[in-house]
Each structure stands twice: as structure tokens, then as C-alpha cells.
Short mmCIF file of N, CA, C and O in Angstrom, two decimals:
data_model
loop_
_atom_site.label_atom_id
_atom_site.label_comp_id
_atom_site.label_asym_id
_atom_site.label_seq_id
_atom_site.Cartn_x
_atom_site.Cartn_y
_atom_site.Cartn_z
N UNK A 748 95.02 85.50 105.63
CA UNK A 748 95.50 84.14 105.79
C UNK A 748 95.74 83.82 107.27
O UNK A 748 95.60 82.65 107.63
N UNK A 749 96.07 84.68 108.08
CA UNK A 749 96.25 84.55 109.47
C UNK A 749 95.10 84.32 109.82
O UNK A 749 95.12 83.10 110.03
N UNK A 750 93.73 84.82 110.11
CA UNK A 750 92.54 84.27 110.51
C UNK A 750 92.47 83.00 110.37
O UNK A 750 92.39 82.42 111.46
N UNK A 751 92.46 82.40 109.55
CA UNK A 751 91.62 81.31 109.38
C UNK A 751 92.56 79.90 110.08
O UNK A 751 92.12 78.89 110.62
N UNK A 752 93.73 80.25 109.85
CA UNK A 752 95.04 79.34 110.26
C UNK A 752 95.35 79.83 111.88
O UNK A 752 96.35 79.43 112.48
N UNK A 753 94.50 80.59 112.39
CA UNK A 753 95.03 81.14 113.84
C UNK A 753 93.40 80.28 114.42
O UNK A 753 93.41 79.63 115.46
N UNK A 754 92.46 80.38 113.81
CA UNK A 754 91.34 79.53 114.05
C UNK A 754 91.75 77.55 114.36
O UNK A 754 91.69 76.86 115.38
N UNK A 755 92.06 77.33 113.29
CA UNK A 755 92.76 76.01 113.05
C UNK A 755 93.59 75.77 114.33
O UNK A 755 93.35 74.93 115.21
N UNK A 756 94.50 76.55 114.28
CA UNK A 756 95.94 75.90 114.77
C UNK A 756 94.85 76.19 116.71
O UNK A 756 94.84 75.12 117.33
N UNK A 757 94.19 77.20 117.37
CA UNK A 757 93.77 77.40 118.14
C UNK A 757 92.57 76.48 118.65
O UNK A 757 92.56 76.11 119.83
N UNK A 758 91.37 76.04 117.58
CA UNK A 758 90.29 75.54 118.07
C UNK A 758 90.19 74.17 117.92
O UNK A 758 89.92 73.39 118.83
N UNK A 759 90.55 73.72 116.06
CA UNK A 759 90.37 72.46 115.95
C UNK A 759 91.24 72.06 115.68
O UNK A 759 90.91 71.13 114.95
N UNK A 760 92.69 72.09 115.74
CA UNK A 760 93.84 71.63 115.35
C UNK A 760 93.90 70.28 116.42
O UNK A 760 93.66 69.16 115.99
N UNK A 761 94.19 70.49 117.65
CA UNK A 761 94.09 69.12 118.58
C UNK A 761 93.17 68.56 118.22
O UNK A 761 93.69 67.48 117.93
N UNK A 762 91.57 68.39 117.88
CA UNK A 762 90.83 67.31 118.03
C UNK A 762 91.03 66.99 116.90
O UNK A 762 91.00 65.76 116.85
N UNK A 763 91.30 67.57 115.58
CA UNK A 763 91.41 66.95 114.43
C UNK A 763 92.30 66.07 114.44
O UNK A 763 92.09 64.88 114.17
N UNK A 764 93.76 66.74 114.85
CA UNK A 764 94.94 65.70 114.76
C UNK A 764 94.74 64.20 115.91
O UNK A 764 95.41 63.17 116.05
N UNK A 765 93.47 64.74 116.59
CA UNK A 765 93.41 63.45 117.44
C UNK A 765 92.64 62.32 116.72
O UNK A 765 92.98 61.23 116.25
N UNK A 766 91.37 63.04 116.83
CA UNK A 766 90.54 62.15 116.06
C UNK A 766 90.81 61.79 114.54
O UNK A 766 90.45 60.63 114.32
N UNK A 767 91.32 62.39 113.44
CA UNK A 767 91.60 61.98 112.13
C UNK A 767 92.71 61.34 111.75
O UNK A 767 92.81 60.33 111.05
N UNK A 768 94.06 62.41 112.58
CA UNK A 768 95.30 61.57 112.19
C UNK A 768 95.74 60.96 113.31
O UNK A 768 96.95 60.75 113.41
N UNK A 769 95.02 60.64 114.16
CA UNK A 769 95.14 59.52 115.26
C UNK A 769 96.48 59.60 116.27
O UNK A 769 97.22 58.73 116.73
N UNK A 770 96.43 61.27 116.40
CA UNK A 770 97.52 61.49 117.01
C UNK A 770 97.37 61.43 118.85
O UNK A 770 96.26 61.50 119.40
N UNK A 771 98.39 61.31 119.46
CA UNK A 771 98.17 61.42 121.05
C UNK A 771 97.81 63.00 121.56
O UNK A 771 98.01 64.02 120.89
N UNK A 772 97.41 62.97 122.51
CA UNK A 772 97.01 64.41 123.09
C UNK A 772 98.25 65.50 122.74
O UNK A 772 98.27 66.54 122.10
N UNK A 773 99.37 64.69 123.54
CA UNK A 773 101.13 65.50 123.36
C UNK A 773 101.45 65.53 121.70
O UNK A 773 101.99 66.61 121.42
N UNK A 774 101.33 64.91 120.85
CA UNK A 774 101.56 65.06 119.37
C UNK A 774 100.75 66.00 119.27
O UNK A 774 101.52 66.94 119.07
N UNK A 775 99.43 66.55 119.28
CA UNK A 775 98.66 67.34 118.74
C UNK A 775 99.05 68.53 119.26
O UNK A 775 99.30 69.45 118.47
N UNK A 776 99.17 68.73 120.57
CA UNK A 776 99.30 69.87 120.91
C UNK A 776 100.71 70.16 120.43
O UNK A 776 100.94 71.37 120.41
N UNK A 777 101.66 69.44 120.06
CA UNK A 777 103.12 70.11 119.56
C UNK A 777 103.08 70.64 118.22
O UNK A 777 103.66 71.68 117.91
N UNK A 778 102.20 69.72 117.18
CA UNK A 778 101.74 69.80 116.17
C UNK A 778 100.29 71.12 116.11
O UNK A 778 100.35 71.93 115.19
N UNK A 779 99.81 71.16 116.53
CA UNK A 779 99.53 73.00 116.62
C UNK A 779 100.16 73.86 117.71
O UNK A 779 99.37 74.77 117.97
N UNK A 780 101.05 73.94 118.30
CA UNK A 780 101.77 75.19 118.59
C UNK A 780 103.04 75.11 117.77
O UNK A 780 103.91 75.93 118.09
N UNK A 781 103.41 74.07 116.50
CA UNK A 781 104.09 74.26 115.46
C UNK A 781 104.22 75.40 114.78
O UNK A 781 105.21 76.07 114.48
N UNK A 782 102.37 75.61 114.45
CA UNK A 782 101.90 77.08 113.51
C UNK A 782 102.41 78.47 113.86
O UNK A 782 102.61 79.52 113.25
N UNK A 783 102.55 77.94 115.37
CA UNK A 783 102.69 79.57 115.85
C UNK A 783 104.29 79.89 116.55
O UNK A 783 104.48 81.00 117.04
N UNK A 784 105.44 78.83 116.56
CA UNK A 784 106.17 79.16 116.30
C UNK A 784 107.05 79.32 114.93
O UNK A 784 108.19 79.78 114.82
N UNK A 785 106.42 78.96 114.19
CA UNK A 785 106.56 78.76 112.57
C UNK A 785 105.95 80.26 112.46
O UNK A 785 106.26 80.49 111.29
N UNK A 786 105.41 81.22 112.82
CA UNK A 786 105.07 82.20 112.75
C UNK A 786 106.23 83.21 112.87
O UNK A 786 106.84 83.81 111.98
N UNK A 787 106.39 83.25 114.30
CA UNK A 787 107.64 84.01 114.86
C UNK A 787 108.74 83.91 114.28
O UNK A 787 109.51 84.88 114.29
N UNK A 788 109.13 82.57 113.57
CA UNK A 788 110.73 82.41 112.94
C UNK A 788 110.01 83.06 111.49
O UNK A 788 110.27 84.13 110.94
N UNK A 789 109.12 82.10 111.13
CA UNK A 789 108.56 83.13 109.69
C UNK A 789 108.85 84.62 109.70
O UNK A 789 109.78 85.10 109.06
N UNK A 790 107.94 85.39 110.52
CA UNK A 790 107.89 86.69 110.25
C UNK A 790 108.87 86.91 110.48
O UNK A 790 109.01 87.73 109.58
N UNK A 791 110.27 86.88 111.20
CA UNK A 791 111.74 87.60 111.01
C UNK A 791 112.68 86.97 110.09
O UNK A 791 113.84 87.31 109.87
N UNK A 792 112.09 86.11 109.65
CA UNK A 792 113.02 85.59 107.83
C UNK A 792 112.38 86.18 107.21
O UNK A 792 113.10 87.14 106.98
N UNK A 793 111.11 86.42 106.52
CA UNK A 793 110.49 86.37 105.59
C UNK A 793 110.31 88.58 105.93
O UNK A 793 110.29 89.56 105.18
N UNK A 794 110.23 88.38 107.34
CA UNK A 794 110.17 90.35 107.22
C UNK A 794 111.66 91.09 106.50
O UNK A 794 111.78 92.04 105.72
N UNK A 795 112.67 90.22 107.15
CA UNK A 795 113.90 90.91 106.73
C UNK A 795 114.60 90.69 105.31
O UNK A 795 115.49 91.36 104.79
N UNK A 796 113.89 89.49 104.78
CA UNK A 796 113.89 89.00 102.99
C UNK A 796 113.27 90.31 102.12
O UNK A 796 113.66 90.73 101.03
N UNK A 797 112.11 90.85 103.01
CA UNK A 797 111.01 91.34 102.32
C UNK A 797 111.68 92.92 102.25
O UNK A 797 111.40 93.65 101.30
N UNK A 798 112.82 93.48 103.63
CA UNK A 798 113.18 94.55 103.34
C UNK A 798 114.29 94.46 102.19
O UNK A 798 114.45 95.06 101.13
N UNK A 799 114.96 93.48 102.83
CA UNK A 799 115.99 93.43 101.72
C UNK A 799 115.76 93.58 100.10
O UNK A 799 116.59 94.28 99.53
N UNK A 800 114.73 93.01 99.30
CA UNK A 800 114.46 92.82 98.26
C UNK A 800 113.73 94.45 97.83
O UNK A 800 113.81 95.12 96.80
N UNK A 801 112.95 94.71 99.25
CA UNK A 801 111.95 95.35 99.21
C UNK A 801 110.77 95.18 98.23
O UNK A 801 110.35 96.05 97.47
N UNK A 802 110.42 94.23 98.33
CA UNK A 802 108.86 93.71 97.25
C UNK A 802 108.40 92.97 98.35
O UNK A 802 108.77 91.88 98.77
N UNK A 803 107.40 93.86 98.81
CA UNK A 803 107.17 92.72 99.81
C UNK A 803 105.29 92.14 99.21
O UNK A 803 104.64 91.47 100.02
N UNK A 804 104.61 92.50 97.73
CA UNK A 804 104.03 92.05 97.47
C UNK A 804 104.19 90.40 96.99
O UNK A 804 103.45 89.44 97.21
N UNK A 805 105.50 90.49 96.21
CA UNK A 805 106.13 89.30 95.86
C UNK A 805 105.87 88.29 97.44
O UNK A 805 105.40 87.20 97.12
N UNK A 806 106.00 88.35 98.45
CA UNK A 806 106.40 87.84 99.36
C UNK A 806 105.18 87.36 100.23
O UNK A 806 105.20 86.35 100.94
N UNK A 807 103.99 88.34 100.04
CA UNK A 807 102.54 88.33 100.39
C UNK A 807 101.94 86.86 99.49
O UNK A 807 101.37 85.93 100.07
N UNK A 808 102.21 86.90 97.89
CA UNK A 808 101.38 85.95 97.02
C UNK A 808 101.59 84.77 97.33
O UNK A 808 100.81 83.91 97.73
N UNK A 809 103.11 84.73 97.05
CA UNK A 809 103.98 83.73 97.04
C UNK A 809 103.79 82.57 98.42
O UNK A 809 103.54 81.37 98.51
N UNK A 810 104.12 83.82 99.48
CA UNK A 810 103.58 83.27 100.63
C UNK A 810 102.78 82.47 101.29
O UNK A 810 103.05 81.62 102.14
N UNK A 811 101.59 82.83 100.78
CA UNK A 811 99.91 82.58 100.84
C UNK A 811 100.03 81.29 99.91
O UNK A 811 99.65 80.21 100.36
N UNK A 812 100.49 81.36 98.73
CA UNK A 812 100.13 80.22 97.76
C UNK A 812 100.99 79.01 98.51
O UNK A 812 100.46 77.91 98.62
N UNK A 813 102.37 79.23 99.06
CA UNK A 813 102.88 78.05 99.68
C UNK A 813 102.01 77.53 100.51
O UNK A 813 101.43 76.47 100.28
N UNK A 814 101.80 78.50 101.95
CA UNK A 814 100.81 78.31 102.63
C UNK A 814 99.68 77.44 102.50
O UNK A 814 99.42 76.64 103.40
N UNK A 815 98.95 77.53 101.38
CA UNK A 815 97.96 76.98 101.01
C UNK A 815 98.51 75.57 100.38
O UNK A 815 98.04 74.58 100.94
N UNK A 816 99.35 75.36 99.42
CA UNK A 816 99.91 73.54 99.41
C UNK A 816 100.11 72.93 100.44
O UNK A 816 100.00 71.70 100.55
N UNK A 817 100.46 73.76 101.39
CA UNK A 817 100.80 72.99 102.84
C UNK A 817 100.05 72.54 103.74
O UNK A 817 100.31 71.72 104.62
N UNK A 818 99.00 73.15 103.51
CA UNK A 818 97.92 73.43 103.97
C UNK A 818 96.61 71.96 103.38
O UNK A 818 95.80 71.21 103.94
N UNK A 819 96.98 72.16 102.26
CA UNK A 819 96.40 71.14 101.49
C UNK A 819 96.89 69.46 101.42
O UNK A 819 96.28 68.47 101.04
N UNK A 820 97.89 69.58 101.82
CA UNK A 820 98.80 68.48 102.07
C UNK A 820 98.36 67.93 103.23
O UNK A 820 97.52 67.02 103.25
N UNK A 821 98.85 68.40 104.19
CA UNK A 821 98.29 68.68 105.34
C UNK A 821 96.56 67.81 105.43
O UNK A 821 96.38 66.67 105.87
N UNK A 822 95.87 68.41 105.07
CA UNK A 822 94.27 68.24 105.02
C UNK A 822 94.16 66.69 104.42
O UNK A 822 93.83 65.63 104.95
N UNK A 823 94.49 67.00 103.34
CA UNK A 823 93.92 65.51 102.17
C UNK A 823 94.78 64.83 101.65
O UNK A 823 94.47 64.48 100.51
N UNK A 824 95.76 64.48 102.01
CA UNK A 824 96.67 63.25 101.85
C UNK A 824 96.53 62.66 102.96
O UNK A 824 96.80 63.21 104.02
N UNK A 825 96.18 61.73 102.88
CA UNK A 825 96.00 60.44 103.61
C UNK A 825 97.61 59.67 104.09
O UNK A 825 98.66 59.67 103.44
N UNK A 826 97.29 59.00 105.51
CA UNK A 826 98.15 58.06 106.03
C UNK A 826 99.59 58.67 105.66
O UNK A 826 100.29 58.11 104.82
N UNK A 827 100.11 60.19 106.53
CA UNK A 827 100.80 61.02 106.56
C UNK A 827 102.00 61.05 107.81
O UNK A 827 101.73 61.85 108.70
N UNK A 828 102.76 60.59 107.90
CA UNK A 828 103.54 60.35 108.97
C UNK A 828 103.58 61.37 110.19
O UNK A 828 103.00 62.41 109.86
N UNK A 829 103.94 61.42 111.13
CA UNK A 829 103.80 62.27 112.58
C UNK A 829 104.99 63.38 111.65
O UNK A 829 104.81 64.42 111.02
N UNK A 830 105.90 62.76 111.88
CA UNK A 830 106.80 63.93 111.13
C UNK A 830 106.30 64.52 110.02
O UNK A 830 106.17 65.73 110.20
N UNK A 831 105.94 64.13 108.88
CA UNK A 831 105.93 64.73 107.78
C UNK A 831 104.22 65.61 108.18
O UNK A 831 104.08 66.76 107.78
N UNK A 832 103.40 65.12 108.75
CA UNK A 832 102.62 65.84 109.38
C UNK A 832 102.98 67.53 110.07
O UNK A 832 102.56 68.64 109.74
N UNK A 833 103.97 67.06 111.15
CA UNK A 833 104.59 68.49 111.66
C UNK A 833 105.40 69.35 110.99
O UNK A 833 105.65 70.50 111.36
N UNK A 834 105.96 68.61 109.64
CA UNK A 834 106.54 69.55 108.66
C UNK A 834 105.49 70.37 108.04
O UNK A 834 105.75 71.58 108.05
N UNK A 835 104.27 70.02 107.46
CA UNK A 835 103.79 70.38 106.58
C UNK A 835 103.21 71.20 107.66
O UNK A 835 103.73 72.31 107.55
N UNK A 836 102.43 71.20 108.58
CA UNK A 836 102.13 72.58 109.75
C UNK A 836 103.33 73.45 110.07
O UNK A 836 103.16 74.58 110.51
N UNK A 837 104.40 73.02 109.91
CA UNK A 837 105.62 74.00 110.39
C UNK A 837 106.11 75.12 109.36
O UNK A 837 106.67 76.20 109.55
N UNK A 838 105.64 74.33 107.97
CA UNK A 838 105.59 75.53 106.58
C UNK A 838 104.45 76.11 106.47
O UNK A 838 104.46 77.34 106.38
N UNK A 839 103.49 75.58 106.45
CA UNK A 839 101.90 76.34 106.81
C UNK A 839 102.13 77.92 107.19
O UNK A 839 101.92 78.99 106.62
N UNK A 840 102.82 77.39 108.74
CA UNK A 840 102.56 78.83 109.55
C UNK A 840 104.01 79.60 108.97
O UNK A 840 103.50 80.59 108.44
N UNK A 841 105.22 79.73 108.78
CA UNK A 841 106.06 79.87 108.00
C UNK A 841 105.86 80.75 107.20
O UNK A 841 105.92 81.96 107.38
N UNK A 842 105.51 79.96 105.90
CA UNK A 842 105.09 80.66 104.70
C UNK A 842 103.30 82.02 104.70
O UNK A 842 102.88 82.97 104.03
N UNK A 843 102.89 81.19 105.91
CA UNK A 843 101.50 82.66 106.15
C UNK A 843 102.28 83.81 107.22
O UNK A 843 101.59 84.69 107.74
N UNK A 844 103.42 83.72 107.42
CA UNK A 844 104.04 84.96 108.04
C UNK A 844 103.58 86.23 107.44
O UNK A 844 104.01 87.31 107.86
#
């Protein structure tokens, strides 16, 4: 799940959010380096959840499947607000910890 969302948030995340969701240069770029601090807070919630419980398969599925609504949200809902935009990239990278 990290590949493909480290692709995104790295190559086409700015021109998409420019050209599709008609964002400014500064929105886009905040809105993909969202993913990747949504990473860093991810992986030390979601690592120290994962010792605690210790299931950290539970935490892999679960993960990925959020990931992916957010992801989907994100993509194909239409006329999506700047905010609710940077939410749904800020759980993206989050939940693919």
C-alpha cells in the first residue's frame, strides 16, 4: 500500500490537485505532503496500538481497507471542499501506516 500512495502523494498528487480539484500550487503541495506526515503520526499511533494489542495483522487489513475509502473518496466524489479534501489525504496516509 505504501508504493502506490508514495507514487501519488510524490509524482501526481500536485498536478492532479491542480488541474482536477482546481487547487493553487500552495494547496497542492500542503495537500500532498499531508500523506507523508499522516505517515509519521500514523506509524507511531498505529505501531504502538499494534504492540499493545499485539495483532498487528488486525491492524495491516483494517488499515489498508480504511486507506482505500479514503482513497476513494478522495478520487471520485466530486466538488469536494479544500478541507474535506486534506482530510481525506490526511487519513489515506494515516491509516496506510
Amino acid at each position: 500500500m505504501n508504493l502506490p500512495l508514495a507514487v501519488v502523494a510524490e509524482f501526481w498528487g500536485i498536478p492532479f490537485l491542480e488541474n482536477v480539484r482546481h487547487f493553487s500550487t500552495l494547496q497542492a503541495a500542503i495537500g500532498s505532503s499531508l500523506i507523508f506526515i499522516a505517515w509519521g503520526v500514523g506509524g507511531l499511533v498505529i505501531g504502538y496500538l499494534s504492540d499493545v494489542v499485539k495483532k498487528r495483522c488486525i491492524f495491516l487489513t483494517t488499515g489498508s481497507a480504511v486507506s482505500l475509502l479514503f482513497a476513494l473518496i478522495f478520487l471520485y466524489v466530486p466538488q469536494l471542499s479544500v478541507l474535506t479534501v486534506y482530510v481525506s489525504l490526511f487519513f489515506c496516509g494515516f491509516f496506510a501506516s
